[in-house]
mmCIF file of C-alpha atoms in Angstrom:
data_model
loop_
_atom_site.group_PDB
_atom_site.id
_atom_site.type_symbol
_atom_site.label_atom_id
_atom_site.label_comp_id
_atom_site.label_asym_id
_atom_site.label_seq_id
_atom_site.Cartn_x
_atom_site.Cartn_y
_atom_site.Cartn_z
ATOM 1 C CA UNK A 1 -21.219 76.855 -59.554
ATOM 2 C CA UNK A 2 -22.391 76.877 -55.839
ATOM 3 C CA UNK A 3 -23.936 73.741 -55.461
ATOM 4 C CA UNK A 4 -21.783 70.921 -54.340
ATOM 5 C CA UNK A 5 -21.696 67.518 -55.910
ATOM 6 C CA UNK A 6 -22.260 65.967 -52.879
ATOM 7 C CA UNK A 7 -25.302 65.884 -50.502
ATOM 8 C CA UNK A 8 -25.461 67.624 -47.310
ATOM 9 C CA UNK A 9 -25.204 65.368 -44.119
ATOM 10 C CA UNK A 10 -28.456 65.554 -42.437
ATOM 11 C CA UNK A 11 -26.339 64.991 -38.916
ATOM 12 C CA UNK A 12 -23.656 67.788 -39.656
ATOM 13 C CA UNK A 13 -23.864 70.542 -37.980
ATOM 14 C CA UNK A 14 -25.614 73.797 -39.384
ATOM 15 C CA UNK A 15 -22.555 76.832 -39.978
ATOM 16 C CA UNK A 16 -25.365 79.487 -39.295
ATOM 17 C CA UNK A 17 -26.355 78.684 -35.820
ATOM 18 C CA UNK A 18 -23.623 79.560 -33.259
ATOM 19 C CA UNK A 19 -21.795 76.383 -31.034
ATOM 20 C CA UNK A 20 -22.721 75.422 -28.106
ATOM 21 C CA UNK A 21 -20.107 76.610 -25.451
ATOM 22 C CA UNK A 22 -17.649 74.484 -24.360
ATOM 23 C CA UNK A 23 -16.904 72.211 -21.454
ATOM 24 C CA UNK A 24 -14.512 73.856 -18.802
ATOM 25 C CA UNK A 25 -11.545 72.288 -18.781
ATOM 26 C CA UNK A 26 -10.905 69.848 -16.531
ATOM 27 C CA UNK A 27 -8.777 70.529 -13.297
ATOM 28 C CA UNK A 28 -5.098 68.605 -13.147
ATOM 29 C CA UNK A 29 -5.270 66.335 -10.351
ATOM 30 C CA UNK A 30 -2.084 66.002 -8.215
ATOM 31 C CA UNK A 31 -1.935 63.566 -5.183
ATOM 32 C CA UNK A 32 -2.469 65.658 -2.164
ATOM 33 C CA UNK A 33 -4.636 68.232 -4.219
ATOM 34 C CA UNK A 34 -5.076 71.333 -2.936
ATOM 35 C CA UNK A 35 -8.861 71.060 -3.963
ATOM 36 C CA UNK A 36 -10.647 69.067 -1.617
ATOM 37 C CA UNK A 37 -13.328 67.487 -4.268
ATOM 38 C CA UNK A 38 -10.135 66.155 -6.075
ATOM 39 C CA UNK A 39 -9.137 64.227 -2.782
ATOM 40 C CA UNK A 40 -12.418 62.266 -2.358
ATOM 41 C CA UNK A 41 -12.126 58.473 -2.295
ATOM 42 C CA UNK A 42 -12.339 56.600 -5.609
ATOM 43 C CA UNK A 43 -16.093 55.361 -4.778
ATOM 44 C CA UNK A 44 -17.178 58.688 -4.652
ATOM 45 C CA UNK A 45 -15.047 59.807 -7.759
ATOM 46 C CA UNK A 46 -15.966 56.918 -9.870
ATOM 47 C CA UNK A 47 -19.464 55.852 -8.508
ATOM 48 C CA UNK A 48 -19.963 53.440 -11.531
ATOM 49 C CA UNK A 49 -17.234 51.038 -9.818
ATOM 50 C CA UNK A 50 -18.462 48.713 -7.570
ATOM 51 C CA UNK A 51 -16.578 47.701 -4.513
ATOM 52 C CA UNK A 52 -16.582 44.372 -6.164
ATOM 53 C CA UNK A 53 -15.283 45.016 -9.394
ATOM 54 C CA UNK A 54 -12.005 43.200 -8.739
ATOM 55 C CA UNK A 55 -9.432 45.407 -7.224
ATOM 56 C CA UNK A 56 -11.504 46.087 -4.018
ATOM 57 C CA UNK A 57 -12.705 42.759 -3.597
ATOM 58 C CA UNK A 58 -12.132 41.136 -0.111
ATOM 59 C CA UNK A 59 -11.761 37.753 -1.165
ATOM 60 C CA UNK A 60 -8.044 38.670 -3.111
ATOM 61 C CA UNK A 61 -5.532 39.033 -0.738
ATOM 62 C CA UNK A 62 -2.431 38.875 -3.127
ATOM 63 C CA UNK A 63 -2.317 39.926 -6.945
ATOM 64 C CA UNK A 64 -0.272 38.518 -9.289
ATOM 65 C CA UNK A 65 1.712 34.697 -9.661
ATOM 66 C CA UNK A 66 2.746 32.878 -6.958
ATOM 67 C CA UNK A 67 6.056 32.782 -5.178
ATOM 68 C CA UNK A 68 8.789 31.143 -8.088
ATOM 69 C CA UNK A 69 6.497 31.795 -10.871
ATOM 70 C CA UNK A 70 8.812 32.778 -14.045
ATOM 71 C CA UNK A 71 11.763 30.494 -12.949
ATOM 72 C CA UNK A 72 12.002 27.123 -14.031
ATOM 73 C CA UNK A 73 11.353 24.169 -11.908
ATOM 74 C CA UNK A 74 12.260 21.166 -13.790
ATOM 75 C CA UNK A 75 15.236 22.292 -16.373
ATOM 76 C CA UNK A 76 16.011 18.673 -17.640
ATOM 77 C CA UNK A 77 12.317 18.253 -18.442
ATOM 78 C CA UNK A 78 12.088 21.587 -20.178
ATOM 79 C CA UNK A 79 15.111 20.904 -22.337
ATOM 80 C CA UNK A 80 13.391 17.049 -23.037
ATOM 81 C CA UNK A 81 10.281 18.538 -24.310
ATOM 82 C CA UNK A 82 12.121 21.281 -26.539
ATOM 83 C CA UNK A 83 14.208 18.211 -28.003
ATOM 84 C CA UNK A 84 11.087 16.484 -28.810
ATOM 85 C CA UNK A 85 9.043 19.518 -30.091
ATOM 86 C CA UNK A 86 12.220 20.285 -32.501
ATOM 87 C CA UNK A 87 12.004 16.522 -33.510
ATOM 88 C CA UNK A 88 8.260 16.400 -34.216
ATOM 89 C CA UNK A 89 8.547 20.223 -35.938
ATOM 90 C CA UNK A 90 11.409 18.698 -38.012
ATOM 91 C CA UNK A 91 9.314 15.390 -38.624
ATOM 92 C CA UNK A 92 5.913 17.165 -39.527
ATOM 93 C CA UNK A 93 7.993 19.404 -42.105
ATOM 94 C CA UNK A 94 9.482 16.502 -43.571
ATOM 95 C CA UNK A 95 5.985 15.127 -44.003
ATOM 96 C CA UNK A 96 4.882 18.525 -45.468
ATOM 97 C CA UNK A 97 7.746 18.042 -48.288
ATOM 98 C CA UNK A 98 7.177 14.245 -49.046
ATOM 99 C CA UNK A 99 3.534 15.408 -49.340
ATOM 100 C CA UNK A 100 4.526 17.975 -51.978
ATOM 101 C CA UNK A 101 6.541 15.329 -53.593
ATOM 102 C CA UNK A 102 3.831 12.735 -54.064
ATOM 103 C CA UNK A 103 1.171 14.628 -55.052
ATOM 104 C CA UNK A 104 3.524 15.735 -57.582
ATOM 105 C CA UNK A 105 4.363 12.104 -58.492
ATOM 106 C CA UNK A 106 0.696 11.145 -58.685
ATOM 107 C CA UNK A 107 -0.048 14.056 -60.901
ATOM 108 C CA UNK A 108 2.673 13.078 -63.331
ATOM 109 C CA UNK A 109 1.623 9.547 -63.831
ATOM 110 C CA UNK A 110 4.477 7.813 -61.606
ATOM 111 C CA UNK A 111 2.130 6.123 -59.158
ATOM 112 C CA UNK A 112 5.412 3.699 -58.146
ATOM 113 C CA UNK A 113 6.852 6.765 -57.048
ATOM 114 C CA UNK A 114 3.953 8.014 -55.179
ATOM 115 C CA UNK A 115 3.254 4.903 -53.558
ATOM 116 C CA UNK A 116 6.752 4.890 -51.959
ATOM 117 C CA UNK A 117 6.182 8.482 -50.859
ATOM 118 C CA UNK A 118 3.048 7.465 -48.937
ATOM 119 C CA UNK A 119 4.872 4.422 -46.784
ATOM 120 C CA UNK A 120 7.465 7.422 -46.251
ATOM 121 C CA UNK A 121 4.712 9.497 -45.141
ATOM 122 C CA UNK A 122 3.218 6.816 -42.981
ATOM 123 C CA UNK A 123 6.414 5.733 -41.414
ATOM 124 C CA UNK A 124 6.886 9.453 -40.349
ATOM 125 C CA UNK A 125 3.230 9.567 -38.983
ATOM 126 C CA UNK A 126 4.422 6.642 -36.863
ATOM 127 C CA UNK A 127 7.716 8.174 -35.542
ATOM 128 C CA UNK A 128 5.849 11.106 -34.159
ATOM 129 C CA UNK A 129 3.299 8.730 -32.377
ATOM 130 C CA UNK A 130 6.253 7.056 -30.991
ATOM 131 C CA UNK A 131 7.640 10.405 -29.874
ATOM 132 C CA UNK A 132 4.296 11.116 -28.447
ATOM 133 C CA UNK A 133 3.662 7.625 -26.567
ATOM 134 C CA UNK A 134 7.272 7.549 -25.357
ATOM 135 C CA UNK A 135 6.760 9.532 -21.901
ATOM 136 C CA UNK A 136 2.949 9.766 -20.989
ATOM 137 C CA UNK A 137 3.190 11.499 -17.664
ATOM 138 C CA UNK A 138 4.235 14.885 -20.135
ATOM 139 C CA UNK A 139 1.026 15.042 -21.296
#
């Protein structure tokens, strides 16, 4: 049985035709190479890179962030925002838990408990809204 169950790929190379010769290996680049063609300027070696591709743009004088980047400028404000975020996330988790309880009670037919739970959800939303309104300069 010489036939394969799968048809031959039309884009596959024919094994009876000899392959094209391999490309010569690339030269190893070392800075200050003895081979002058490797020491050409970048724009000659890579003509597709334009002078305004970014790194050689004359308008760019300094790269990276400015002085003091990565250091905390106002630690008190940062700790206050972290505390408010933690409190708000706690309230949101409580809201999700309360919503689960309210839906369970509603589906069980206990509408009185469900309405108390809905009041809890509204109250917790007002707490988060109050936290948001507490300090408008932090927005």
